[in-house]
Amino acid sequence: MKSVVNHVSDEYFEEEMTFSITKKAKRFLLPAVLAFSLIAPVSGVSAPAEAAGSCPTAQCAHLIVHYKRNAPTNYGDWGLWLWAFKGAANLPASTVTPFFSNVLDSDGWAKIDTQVPISPNVTQLGLIPRRKDEWKKDVDLDRVVNLDENKSAEIWIKQDDPYLYKDRTFTIPAEIWGASIESLRTIKVTLSKANGTAGLGFSIVGEGAPAIASAEKIKDLNGGLTASNKQWLITTTSDIPLGSVLNVNHTDIDP
Protein backbone atom coordinates (compact mmCIF):
# COMPACT_ATOMS: atom_id res chain seq x y z
CA MET A 1 0.00 0.00 0.00
CA LYS A 2 1.39 3.35 -0.97
CA SER A 3 1.30 5.87 1.76
CA VAL A 4 -2.17 10.09 7.51
CA VAL A 5 -4.07 11.94 6.41
CA ASN A 6 -6.23 12.74 2.14
CA HIS A 7 -6.91 11.10 -2.79
CA VAL A 8 -8.28 8.45 -5.02
CA SER A 9 -5.61 6.34 -6.69
CA ASP A 10 -5.76 3.24 -8.85
CA GLU A 11 -3.66 1.46 -6.27
CA TYR A 12 -6.09 2.17 -3.47
CA PHE A 13 -6.51 -1.36 -2.20
CA GLU A 14 -3.49 -3.21 -3.55
CA GLU A 15 -2.60 -4.50 -0.11
CA GLU A 16 -4.36 -5.47 3.06
CA MET A 17 -5.65 -2.68 5.29
CA THR A 18 -6.36 -2.57 8.99
CA PHE A 19 -6.95 0.52 11.19
CA SER A 20 -4.91 1.32 14.30
CA ILE A 21 -7.86 2.58 16.28
CA THR A 22 -10.04 0.18 18.26
CA LYS A 23 -13.64 0.98 18.97
CA LYS A 24 -16.33 -0.64 21.05
CA ALA A 25 -19.92 -0.67 19.88
CA LYS A 26 -21.58 2.71 20.17
CA ARG A 27 -25.26 1.94 19.88
CA PHE A 28 -25.53 -1.45 21.52
CA LEU A 29 -22.50 -1.22 23.82
CA LEU A 30 -21.30 -4.61 22.69
CA PRO A 31 -18.04 -5.76 24.31
CA ALA A 32 -16.76 -6.99 20.96
CA VAL A 33 -13.77 -4.95 19.77
CA LEU A 34 -12.90 -4.19 16.16
CA ALA A 35 -9.29 -3.57 15.11
CA PHE A 36 -8.38 -1.70 11.93
CA SER A 37 -4.95 -0.72 10.65
CA LEU A 38 -2.97 -0.19 7.47
CA ILE A 39 -0.44 -2.87 6.60
CA ALA A 40 2.25 -1.14 4.57
CA PRO A 41 5.78 -2.02 3.48
CA VAL A 42 8.14 -1.93 6.46
CA SER A 43 11.00 0.54 6.23
CA GLY A 44 13.93 1.07 8.55
CA VAL A 45 13.75 3.82 11.15
CA SER A 46 16.72 6.16 11.01
CA ALA A 47 18.10 8.03 13.97
CA PRO A 48 16.58 11.51 14.28
CA ALA A 49 18.59 14.63 13.65
CA GLU A 50 19.43 16.71 16.67
CA ALA A 51 16.47 18.89 17.58
CA ALA A 52 16.70 22.63 17.98
CA GLY A 53 17.12 23.74 21.57
CA SER A 54 17.74 21.60 24.62
CA CYS A 55 15.48 19.22 26.49
CA PRO A 56 14.34 20.81 29.78
CA THR A 57 13.45 17.44 31.34
CA ALA A 58 14.88 13.92 31.56
CA GLN A 59 13.33 12.89 28.24
CA CYS A 60 11.92 14.71 25.22
CA ALA A 61 10.34 13.87 21.88
CA HIS A 62 11.85 15.41 18.76
CA LEU A 63 9.14 17.03 16.64
CA ILE A 64 9.43 18.78 13.27
CA VAL A 65 6.31 20.48 11.89
CA HIS A 66 5.99 22.15 8.48
CA TYR A 67 3.01 24.54 8.26
CA LYS A 68 1.54 25.77 4.98
CA ARG A 69 -0.82 28.76 5.13
CA ASN A 70 -2.67 30.53 2.34
CA ALA A 71 -1.82 34.12 1.42
CA PRO A 72 -1.39 36.18 3.47
CA THR A 73 0.66 33.62 5.34
CA ASN A 74 1.19 35.71 8.54
CA TYR A 75 3.20 32.85 10.06
CA GLY A 76 4.46 35.10 12.83
CA ASP A 77 0.95 35.23 14.33
CA TRP A 78 0.72 31.47 14.77
CA GLY A 79 2.19 28.74 16.92
CA LEU A 80 1.63 25.20 18.19
CA TRP A 81 0.16 24.13 21.51
CA LEU A 82 2.05 20.91 22.25
CA TRP A 83 1.83 18.33 25.01
CA ALA A 84 2.76 14.75 25.84
CA PHE A 85 -0.37 12.70 25.16
CA LYS A 86 -1.15 10.67 28.31
CA GLY A 87 2.07 11.93 29.87
CA ALA A 88 2.95 12.00 33.56
CA ALA A 89 1.30 14.67 35.69
CA ASN A 90 4.63 16.22 36.72
CA LEU A 91 5.63 17.28 33.20
CA PRO A 92 5.99 21.03 32.54
CA ALA A 93 2.80 22.91 31.66
CA SER A 94 2.09 23.33 27.95
CA THR A 95 2.96 26.62 26.27
CA VAL A 96 2.74 27.99 22.73
CA THR A 97 5.74 27.10 20.56
CA PRO A 98 5.83 29.93 18.00
CA PHE A 99 6.30 29.92 14.26
CA PHE A 100 8.41 32.75 12.83
CA SER A 101 7.98 34.45 9.47
CA ASN A 102 11.73 34.19 8.84
CA VAL A 103 12.11 30.50 9.80
CA LEU A 104 10.93 28.62 6.71
CA ASP A 105 11.60 25.26 5.08
CA SER A 106 12.79 24.73 1.50
CA ASP A 107 9.22 25.14 0.21
CA GLY A 108 8.76 28.50 1.93
CA TRP A 109 6.45 27.12 4.63
CA ALA A 110 6.87 27.82 8.32
CA LYS A 111 8.86 25.23 10.24
CA ILE A 112 9.20 24.33 13.90
CA ASP A 113 11.99 21.99 15.04
CA THR A 114 11.57 21.47 18.76
CA GLN A 115 11.76 19.11 21.70
CA VAL A 116 8.66 18.29 23.73
CA PRO A 117 9.00 16.99 27.31
CA ILE A 118 7.60 13.48 27.69
CA SER A 119 7.56 10.65 30.22
CA PRO A 120 8.92 7.17 29.30
CA ASN A 121 5.50 5.69 28.48
CA VAL A 122 4.53 8.40 25.98
CA THR A 123 4.13 7.32 22.34
CA GLN A 124 2.10 10.27 21.05
CA LEU A 125 2.04 14.06 21.21
CA GLY A 126 -0.97 16.33 21.27
CA LEU A 127 -0.92 19.25 18.84
CA ILE A 128 -3.13 22.30 18.22
CA PRO A 129 -2.21 25.01 15.67
CA ARG A 130 -3.41 28.29 17.22
CA ARG A 131 -2.72 31.99 17.27
CA LYS A 132 0.01 33.03 19.68
CA ASP A 133 -2.02 35.66 21.50
CA GLU A 134 -5.47 34.05 21.68
CA TRP A 135 -7.24 30.69 21.65
CA LYS A 136 -8.15 30.86 17.97
CA LYS A 137 -7.42 27.48 16.42
CA ASP A 138 -6.68 26.57 12.83
CA VAL A 139 -9.42 23.91 12.72
CA ASP A 140 -11.22 23.31 16.01
CA LEU A 141 -9.73 19.88 16.62
CA ASP A 142 -7.09 18.40 18.91
CA ARG A 143 -4.65 16.33 16.84
CA VAL A 144 -2.45 13.41 17.87
CA VAL A 145 1.03 12.76 16.43
CA ASN A 146 2.45 9.22 16.57
CA LEU A 147 6.11 8.99 17.60
CA ASP A 148 8.51 6.46 16.10
CA GLU A 149 10.77 4.16 18.12
CA ASN A 150 13.25 7.03 18.50
CA LYS A 151 10.53 9.24 20.03
CA SER A 152 10.57 11.41 16.91
CA ALA A 153 8.11 12.61 14.28
CA GLU A 154 8.06 14.90 11.25
CA ILE A 155 4.72 16.05 9.86
CA TRP A 156 3.24 18.55 7.40
CA ILE A 157 0.04 20.48 8.11
CA LYS A 158 -1.85 23.11 6.15
CA GLN A 159 -4.42 25.77 6.86
CA ASP A 160 -8.06 24.68 7.31
CA ASP A 161 -7.14 20.99 7.05
CA PRO A 162 -7.15 18.70 10.12
CA TYR A 163 -5.04 15.94 8.59
CA LEU A 164 -1.44 15.27 9.65
CA TYR A 165 0.52 14.49 6.49
CA LYS A 166 3.69 12.42 6.24
CA ASP A 167 5.38 14.44 3.48
CA ARG A 168 5.30 17.67 1.48
CA THR A 169 2.97 16.29 -1.20
CA PHE A 170 -0.03 16.50 1.17
CA THR A 171 -1.33 13.17 -0.14
CA ILE A 172 -3.70 11.07 1.93
CA PRO A 173 -2.96 7.33 1.80
CA ALA A 174 -5.57 4.61 1.54
CA GLU A 175 -6.69 3.84 5.07
CA ILE A 176 -9.66 2.68 7.08
CA TRP A 177 -10.35 5.74 9.18
CA GLY A 178 -13.00 4.47 11.53
CA ALA A 179 -15.59 1.86 12.34
CA SER A 180 -18.46 1.20 14.68
CA ILE A 181 -20.69 -1.76 15.42
CA GLU A 182 -24.16 -0.56 14.48
CA SER A 183 -26.07 -3.69 15.49
CA LEU A 184 -25.44 -7.36 16.25
CA ARG A 185 -24.94 -7.98 12.54
CA THR A 186 -23.77 -4.69 11.03
CA ILE A 187 -20.50 -2.73 11.05
CA LYS A 188 -20.08 0.77 9.63
CA VAL A 189 -16.67 1.44 8.05
CA THR A 190 -15.28 4.81 6.92
CA LEU A 191 -12.48 4.89 4.32
CA SER A 192 -10.00 7.70 3.67
CA LYS A 193 -10.77 7.68 -0.05
CA ALA A 194 -13.73 7.00 -2.26
CA ASN A 195 -13.59 3.50 -3.73
CA GLY A 196 -16.15 2.28 -6.21
CA THR A 197 -15.75 -1.45 -5.59
CA ALA A 198 -14.79 -1.49 -1.91
CA GLY A 199 -17.67 -3.79 -1.04
CA LEU A 200 -16.01 -6.68 -2.85
CA GLY A 201 -12.82 -6.68 -0.81
CA PHE A 202 -13.84 -6.64 2.87
CA SER A 203 -13.12 -9.56 5.19
CA ILE A 204 -13.45 -10.10 8.94
CA VAL A 205 -10.94 -12.29 10.77
CA GLY A 206 -10.54 -13.33 14.39
CA GLU A 207 -11.92 -15.92 16.79
CA GLY A 208 -15.55 -16.57 15.92
CA ALA A 209 -15.52 -13.97 13.14
CA PRO A 210 -18.80 -14.04 11.22
CA ALA A 211 -18.87 -14.26 7.44
CA ILE A 212 -19.85 -11.20 5.43
CA ALA A 213 -23.25 -11.33 3.77
CA SER A 214 -22.95 -7.97 2.02
CA ALA A 215 -21.18 -4.60 2.01
CA GLU A 216 -23.20 -1.68 0.73
CA LYS A 217 -22.45 2.00 0.16
CA ILE A 218 -24.00 4.36 2.70
CA LYS A 219 -25.75 7.36 1.16
CA ASP A 220 -24.06 10.16 3.08
CA LEU A 221 -24.31 13.10 0.65
CA ASN A 222 -27.08 15.41 -0.59
CA GLY A 223 -29.41 14.63 2.26
CA GLY A 224 -28.91 10.88 1.97
CA LEU A 225 -29.57 10.71 -1.77
CA THR A 226 -26.06 9.88 -2.98
CA ALA A 227 -22.95 8.13 -1.65
CA SER A 228 -19.40 9.42 -1.30
CA ASN A 229 -18.16 5.81 -1.62
CA LYS A 230 -16.21 6.38 1.61
CA GLN A 231 -18.76 4.92 4.03
CA TRP A 232 -19.83 1.28 3.89
CA LEU A 233 -22.19 -0.89 5.91
CA ILE A 234 -21.04 -4.48 6.35
CA THR A 235 -23.77 -7.01 7.14
CA THR A 236 -22.71 -10.35 8.61
CA THR A 237 -24.38 -13.74 8.22
CA SER A 238 -24.43 -14.31 12.00
CA ASP A 239 -24.17 -12.26 15.19
CA ILE A 240 -20.88 -10.56 16.03
CA PRO A 241 -19.42 -12.62 18.94
CA LEU A 242 -19.38 -10.87 22.29
CA GLY A 243 -15.99 -10.20 23.86
CA SER A 244 -14.04 -11.05 20.72
CA VAL A 245 -11.28 -9.11 18.98
CA LEU A 246 -11.91 -8.92 15.25
CA ASN A 247 -9.89 -7.47 12.38
CA VAL A 248 -11.60 -5.95 9.37
CA ASN A 249 -9.40 -6.01 6.27
CA HIS A 250 -9.76 -4.83 2.69
CA THR A 251 -7.66 -6.14 -0.18
CA ASP A 252 -9.58 -5.16 -3.31
CA ILE A 253 -8.19 -3.01 -6.13
CA ASP A 254 -10.15 -0.03 -7.36
CA PRO A 255 -10.29 -0.32 -11.17
mmCIF file of C-alpha atoms in Angstrom:
data_model
loop_
_atom_site.group_PDB
_atom_site.id
_atom_site.type_symbol
_atom_site.label_atom_id
_atom_site.label_comp_id
_atom_site.label_asym_id
_atom_site.label_seq_id
_atom_site.Cartn_x
_atom_site.Cartn_y
_atom_site.Cartn_z
ATOM 1 C CA MET A 1 0.000 0.000 0.000
ATOM 2 C CA LYS A 2 1.394 3.347 -0.966
ATOM 3 C CA SER A 3 1.296 5.875 1.755
ATOM 4 C CA VAL A 4 -2.169 10.089 7.510
ATOM 5 C CA VAL A 5 -4.068 11.943 6.409
ATOM 6 C CA ASN A 6 -6.228 12.742 2.137
ATOM 7 C CA HIS A 7 -6.908 11.095 -2.788
ATOM 8 C CA VAL A 8 -8.277 8.450 -5.016
ATOM 9 C CA SER A 9 -5.613 6.342 -6.689
ATOM 10 C CA ASP A 10 -5.756 3.245 -8.846
ATOM 11 C CA GLU A 11 -3.656 1.458 -6.266
ATOM 12 C CA TYR A 12 -6.094 2.173 -3.470
ATOM 13 C CA PHE A 13 -6.512 -1.356 -2.200
ATOM 14 C CA GLU A 14 -3.494 -3.212 -3.547
ATOM 15 C CA GLU A 15 -2.596 -4.504 -0.107
ATOM 16 C CA GLU A 16 -4.359 -5.466 3.055
ATOM 17 C CA MET A 17 -5.650 -2.685 5.287
ATOM 18 C CA THR A 18 -6.358 -2.565 8.993
ATOM 19 C CA PHE A 19 -6.945 0.523 11.195
ATOM 20 C CA SER A 20 -4.905 1.319 14.298
ATOM 21 C CA ILE A 21 -7.860 2.584 16.278
ATOM 22 C CA THR A 22 -10.043 0.176 18.255
ATOM 23 C CA LYS A 23 -13.641 0.984 18.974
ATOM 24 C CA LYS A 24 -16.330 -0.644 21.046
ATOM 25 C CA ALA A 25 -19.917 -0.666 19.884
ATOM 26 C CA LYS A 26 -21.577 2.708 20.169
ATOM 27 C CA ARG A 27 -25.258 1.940 19.884
ATOM 28 C CA PHE A 28 -25.533 -1.451 21.517
ATOM 29 C CA LEU A 29 -22.503 -1.218 23.821
ATOM 30 C CA LEU A 30 -21.305 -4.612 22.692
ATOM 31 C CA PRO A 31 -18.042 -5.761 24.307
ATOM 32 C CA ALA A 32 -16.763 -6.991 20.964
ATOM 33 C CA VAL A 33 -13.772 -4.950 19.772
ATOM 34 C CA LEU A 34 -12.895 -4.190 16.156
ATOM 35 C CA ALA A 35 -9.291 -3.567 15.111
ATOM 36 C CA PHE A 36 -8.383 -1.705 11.931
ATOM 37 C CA SER A 37 -4.947 -0.719 10.647
ATOM 38 C CA LEU A 38 -2.970 -0.187 7.470
ATOM 39 C CA ILE A 39 -0.441 -2.872 6.600
ATOM 40 C CA ALA A 40 2.248 -1.141 4.573
ATOM 41 C CA PRO A 41 5.783 -2.016 3.480
ATOM 42 C CA VAL A 42 8.140 -1.932 6.455
ATOM 43 C CA SER A 43 11.004 0.535 6.232
ATOM 44 C CA GLY A 44 13.928 1.071 8.555
ATOM 45 C CA VAL A 45 13.753 3.816 11.146
ATOM 46 C CA SER A 46 16.718 6.159 11.010
ATOM 47 C CA ALA A 47 18.097 8.030 13.966
ATOM 48 C CA PRO A 48 16.582 11.513 14.279
ATOM 49 C CA ALA A 49 18.593 14.629 13.651
ATOM 50 C CA GLU A 50 19.434 16.707 16.675
ATOM 51 C CA ALA A 51 16.471 18.890 17.578
ATOM 52 C CA ALA A 52 16.701 22.629 17.977
ATOM 53 C CA GLY A 53 17.121 23.739 21.569
ATOM 54 C CA SER A 54 17.738 21.600 24.622
ATOM 55 C CA CYS A 55 15.483 19.222 26.493
ATOM 56 C CA PRO A 56 14.335 20.807 29.784
ATOM 57 C CA THR A 57 13.452 17.438 31.338
ATOM 58 C CA ALA A 58 14.878 13.924 31.557
ATOM 59 C CA GLN A 59 13.335 12.888 28.242
ATOM 60 C CA CYS A 60 11.917 14.710 25.223
ATOM 61 C CA ALA A 61 10.343 13.865 21.884
ATOM 62 C CA HIS A 62 11.850 15.415 18.757
ATOM 63 C CA LEU A 63 9.135 17.026 16.638
ATOM 64 C CA ILE A 64 9.432 18.780 13.273
ATOM 65 C CA VAL A 65 6.314 20.475 11.888
ATOM 66 C CA HIS A 66 5.986 22.150 8.477
ATOM 67 C CA TYR A 67 3.011 24.538 8.260
ATOM 68 C CA LYS A 68 1.540 25.774 4.977
ATOM 69 C CA ARG A 69 -0.822 28.756 5.126
ATOM 70 C CA ASN A 70 -2.672 30.526 2.342
ATOM 71 C CA ALA A 71 -1.820 34.117 1.416
ATOM 72 C CA PRO A 72 -1.386 36.179 3.471
ATOM 73 C CA THR A 73 0.662 33.622 5.344
ATOM 74 C CA ASN A 74 1.188 35.708 8.536
ATOM 75 C CA TYR A 75 3.201 32.848 10.057
ATOM 76 C CA GLY A 76 4.460 35.100 12.833
ATOM 77 C CA ASP A 77 0.953 35.234 14.326
ATOM 78 C CA TRP A 78 0.720 31.471 14.772
ATOM 79 C CA GLY A 79 2.191 28.738 16.919
ATOM 80 C CA LEU A 80 1.629 25.199 18.187
ATOM 81 C CA TRP A 81 0.160 24.134 21.512
ATOM 82 C CA LEU A 82 2.046 20.907 22.253
ATOM 83 C CA TRP A 83 1.830 18.334 25.015
ATOM 84 C CA ALA A 84 2.756 14.748 25.837
ATOM 85 C CA PHE A 85 -0.375 12.698 25.163
ATOM 86 C CA LYS A 86 -1.147 10.668 28.315
ATOM 87 C CA GLY A 87 2.075 11.934 29.867
ATOM 88 C CA ALA A 88 2.954 12.005 33.560
ATOM 89 C CA ALA A 89 1.302 14.674 35.695
ATOM 90 C CA ASN A 90 4.627 16.221 36.719
ATOM 91 C CA LEU A 91 5.629 17.280 33.195
ATOM 92 C CA PRO A 92 5.993 21.031 32.542
ATOM 93 C CA ALA A 93 2.805 22.912 31.664
ATOM 94 C CA SER A 94 2.091 23.333 27.948
ATOM 95 C CA THR A 95 2.956 26.625 26.273
ATOM 96 C CA VAL A 96 2.743 27.991 22.734
ATOM 97 C CA THR A 97 5.737 27.101 20.559
ATOM 98 C CA PRO A 98 5.833 29.931 17.998
ATOM 99 C CA PHE A 99 6.301 29.919 14.258
ATOM 100 C CA PHE A 100 8.410 32.748 12.827
ATOM 101 C CA SER A 101 7.982 34.451 9.467
ATOM 102 C CA ASN A 102 11.732 34.189 8.843
ATOM 103 C CA VAL A 103 12.106 30.496 9.795
ATOM 104 C CA LEU A 104 10.933 28.625 6.708
ATOM 105 C CA ASP A 105 11.595 25.264 5.075
ATOM 106 C CA SER A 106 12.790 24.730 1.502
ATOM 107 C CA ASP A 107 9.219 25.136 0.215
ATOM 108 C CA GLY A 108 8.763 28.496 1.928
ATOM 109 C CA TRP A 109 6.451 27.122 4.627
ATOM 110 C CA ALA A 110 6.875 27.816 8.319
ATOM 111 C CA LYS A 111 8.861 25.235 10.239
ATOM 112 C CA ILE A 112 9.204 24.328 13.895
ATOM 113 C CA ASP A 113 11.986 21.988 15.040
ATOM 114 C CA THR A 114 11.573 21.466 18.758
ATOM 115 C CA GLN A 115 11.761 19.108 21.700
ATOM 116 C CA VAL A 116 8.656 18.291 23.728
ATOM 117 C CA PRO A 117 8.996 16.994 27.312
ATOM 118 C CA ILE A 118 7.605 13.477 27.693
ATOM 119 C CA SER A 119 7.564 10.654 30.224
ATOM 120 C CA PRO A 120 8.920 7.169 29.304
ATOM 121 C CA ASN A 121 5.504 5.693 28.484
ATOM 122 C CA VAL A 122 4.525 8.395 25.979
ATOM 123 C CA THR A 123 4.131 7.316 22.343
ATOM 124 C CA GLN A 124 2.098 10.275 21.054
ATOM 125 C CA LEU A 125 2.040 14.062 21.211
ATOM 126 C CA GLY A 126 -0.974 16.328 21.270
ATOM 127 C CA LEU A 127 -0.925 19.247 18.836
ATOM 128 C CA ILE A 128 -3.127 22.304 18.220
ATOM 129 C CA PRO A 129 -2.209 25.008 15.668
ATOM 130 C CA ARG A 130 -3.409 28.290 17.223
ATOM 131 C CA ARG A 131 -2.720 31.994 17.270
ATOM 132 C CA LYS A 132 0.014 33.028 19.678
ATOM 133 C CA ASP A 133 -2.015 35.657 21.503
ATOM 134 C CA GLU A 134 -5.471 34.045 21.677
ATOM 135 C CA TRP A 135 -7.238 30.691 21.646
ATOM 136 C CA LYS A 136 -8.154 30.856 17.968
ATOM 137 C CA LYS A 137 -7.416 27.475 16.425
ATOM 138 C CA ASP A 138 -6.683 26.571 12.833
ATOM 139 C CA VAL A 139 -9.425 23.914 12.718
ATOM 140 C CA ASP A 140 -11.215 23.309 16.012
ATOM 141 C CA LEU A 141 -9.730 19.883 16.622
ATOM 142 C CA ASP A 142 -7.090 18.400 18.908
ATOM 143 C CA ARG A 143 -4.651 16.334 16.844
ATOM 144 C CA VAL A 144 -2.447 13.408 17.868
ATOM 145 C CA VAL A 145 1.026 12.758 16.430
ATOM 146 C CA ASN A 146 2.445 9.218 16.575
ATOM 147 C CA LEU A 147 6.108 8.989 17.598
ATOM 148 C CA ASP A 148 8.509 6.458 16.095
ATOM 149 C CA GLU A 149 10.775 4.162 18.118
ATOM 150 C CA ASN A 150 13.246 7.027 18.502
ATOM 151 C CA LYS A 151 10.528 9.240 20.033
ATOM 152 C CA SER A 152 10.574 11.410 16.908
ATOM 153 C CA ALA A 153 8.108 12.613 14.279
ATOM 154 C CA GLU A 154 8.063 14.904 11.255
ATOM 155 C CA ILE A 155 4.724 16.048 9.855
ATOM 156 C CA TRP A 156 3.241 18.550 7.398
ATOM 157 C CA ILE A 157 0.042 20.480 8.115
ATOM 158 C CA LYS A 158 -1.849 23.105 6.154
ATOM 159 C CA GLN A 159 -4.421 25.773 6.856
ATOM 160 C CA ASP A 160 -8.059 24.680 7.309
ATOM 161 C CA ASP A 161 -7.137 20.987 7.047
ATOM 162 C CA PRO A 162 -7.149 18.702 10.120
ATOM 163 C CA TYR A 163 -5.039 15.940 8.595
ATOM 164 C CA LEU A 164 -1.436 15.271 9.650
ATOM 165 C CA TYR A 165 0.521 14.487 6.486
ATOM 166 C CA LYS A 166 3.692 12.423 6.237
ATOM 167 C CA ASP A 167 5.378 14.439 3.483
ATOM 168 C CA ARG A 168 5.299 17.672 1.484
ATOM 169 C CA THR A 169 2.966 16.289 -1.197
ATOM 170 C CA PHE A 170 -0.026 16.503 1.171
ATOM 171 C CA THR A 171 -1.330 13.175 -0.137
ATOM 172 C CA ILE A 172 -3.704 11.066 1.928
ATOM 173 C CA PRO A 173 -2.964 7.330 1.799
ATOM 174 C CA ALA A 174 -5.569 4.611 1.538
ATOM 175 C CA GLU A 175 -6.690 3.838 5.065
ATOM 176 C CA ILE A 176 -9.658 2.676 7.077
ATOM 177 C CA TRP A 177 -10.353 5.743 9.176
ATOM 178 C CA GLY A 178 -12.996 4.473 11.528
ATOM 179 C CA ALA A 179 -15.588 1.856 12.338
ATOM 180 C CA SER A 180 -18.458 1.199 14.683
ATOM 181 C CA ILE A 181 -20.688 -1.762 15.419
ATOM 182 C CA GLU A 182 -24.158 -0.557 14.483
ATOM 183 C CA SER A 183 -26.070 -3.690 15.485
ATOM 184 C CA LEU A 184 -25.436 -7.356 16.249
ATOM 185 C CA ARG A 185 -24.944 -7.979 12.535
ATOM 186 C CA THR A 186 -23.771 -4.686 11.035
ATOM 187 C CA ILE A 187 -20.496 -2.734 11.050
ATOM 188 C CA LYS A 188 -20.085 0.765 9.628
ATOM 189 C CA VAL A 189 -16.674 1.436 8.050
ATOM 190 C CA THR A 190 -15.277 4.810 6.921
ATOM 191 C CA LEU A 191 -12.483 4.892 4.318
ATOM 192 C CA SER A 192 -10.002 7.699 3.672
ATOM 193 C CA LYS A 193 -10.771 7.682 -0.048
ATOM 194 C CA ALA A 194 -13.727 7.001 -2.264
ATOM 195 C CA ASN A 195 -13.591 3.503 -3.732
ATOM 196 C CA GLY A 196 -16.150 2.285 -6.209
ATOM 197 C CA THR A 197 -15.754 -1.450 -5.587
ATOM 198 C CA ALA A 198 -14.789 -1.494 -1.913
ATOM 199 C CA GLY A 199 -17.671 -3.787 -1.037
ATOM 200 C CA LEU A 200 -16.010 -6.677 -2.853
ATOM 201 C CA GLY A 201 -12.821 -6.683 -0.809
ATOM 202 C CA PHE A 202 -13.838 -6.644 2.871
ATOM 203 C CA SER A 203 -13.122 -9.556 5.191
ATOM 204 C CA ILE A 204 -13.453 -10.097 8.941
ATOM 205 C CA VAL A 205 -10.944 -12.286 10.769
ATOM 206 C CA GLY A 206 -10.540 -13.329 14.387
ATOM 207 C CA GLU A 207 -11.924 -15.919 16.787
ATOM 208 C CA GLY A 208 -15.551 -16.570 15.919
ATOM 209 C CA ALA A 209 -15.516 -13.968 13.141
ATOM 210 C CA PRO A 210 -18.796 -14.038 11.217
ATOM 211 C CA ALA A 211 -18.872 -14.262 7.443
ATOM 212 C CA ILE A 212 -19.852 -11.201 5.427
ATOM 213 C CA ALA A 213 -23.253 -11.332 3.766
ATOM 214 C CA SER A 214 -22.952 -7.966 2.024
ATOM 215 C CA ALA A 215 -21.175 -4.604 2.008
ATOM 216 C CA GLU A 216 -23.204 -1.678 0.733
ATOM 217 C CA LYS A 217 -22.448 2.004 0.165
ATOM 218 C CA ILE A 218 -23.997 4.363 2.700
ATOM 219 C CA LYS A 219 -25.754 7.358 1.162
ATOM 220 C CA ASP A 220 -24.064 10.164 3.078
ATOM 221 C CA LEU A 221 -24.310 13.103 0.651
ATOM 222 C CA ASN A 222 -27.084 15.412 -0.589
ATOM 223 C CA GLY A 223 -29.412 14.626 2.264
ATOM 224 C CA GLY A 224 -28.909 10.884 1.968
ATOM 225 C CA LEU A 225 -29.571 10.714 -1.765
ATOM 226 C CA THR A 226 -26.064 9.880 -2.975
ATOM 227 C CA ALA A 227 -22.952 8.125 -1.652
ATOM 228 C CA SER A 228 -19.395 9.420 -1.297
ATOM 229 C CA ASN A 229 -18.165 5.807 -1.623
ATOM 230 C CA LYS A 230 -16.211 6.384 1.609
ATOM 231 C CA GLN A 231 -18.759 4.918 4.030
ATOM 232 C CA TRP A 232 -19.829 1.280 3.886
ATOM 233 C CA LEU A 233 -22.191 -0.890 5.907
ATOM 234 C CA ILE A 234 -21.037 -4.477 6.350
ATOM 235 C CA THR A 235 -23.774 -7.007 7.145
ATOM 236 C CA THR A 236 -22.712 -10.353 8.613
ATOM 237 C CA THR A 237 -24.381 -13.740 8.223
ATOM 238 C CA SER A 238 -24.434 -14.307 11.995
ATOM 239 C CA ASP A 239 -24.172 -12.263 15.194
ATOM 240 C CA ILE A 240 -20.878 -10.561 16.028
ATOM 241 C CA PRO A 241 -19.419 -12.618 18.936
ATOM 242 C CA LEU A 242 -19.378 -10.867 22.292
ATOM 243 C CA GLY A 243 -15.989 -10.197 23.857
ATOM 244 C CA SER A 244 -14.040 -11.048 20.717
ATOM 245 C CA VAL A 245 -11.276 -9.106 18.983
ATOM 246 C CA LEU A 246 -11.906 -8.917 15.254
ATOM 247 C CA ASN A 247 -9.891 -7.471 12.381
ATOM 248 C CA VAL A 248 -11.604 -5.950 9.371
ATOM 249 C CA ASN A 249 -9.402 -6.007 6.265
ATOM 250 C CA HIS A 250 -9.763 -4.828 2.695
ATOM 251 C CA THR A 251 -7.661 -6.139 -0.181
ATOM 252 C CA ASP A 252 -9.577 -5.159 -3.313
ATOM 253 C CA ILE A 253 -8.187 -3.009 -6.126
ATOM 254 C CA ASP A 254 -10.153 -0.027 -7.357
ATOM 255 C CA PRO A 255 -10.295 -0.318 -11.171
#
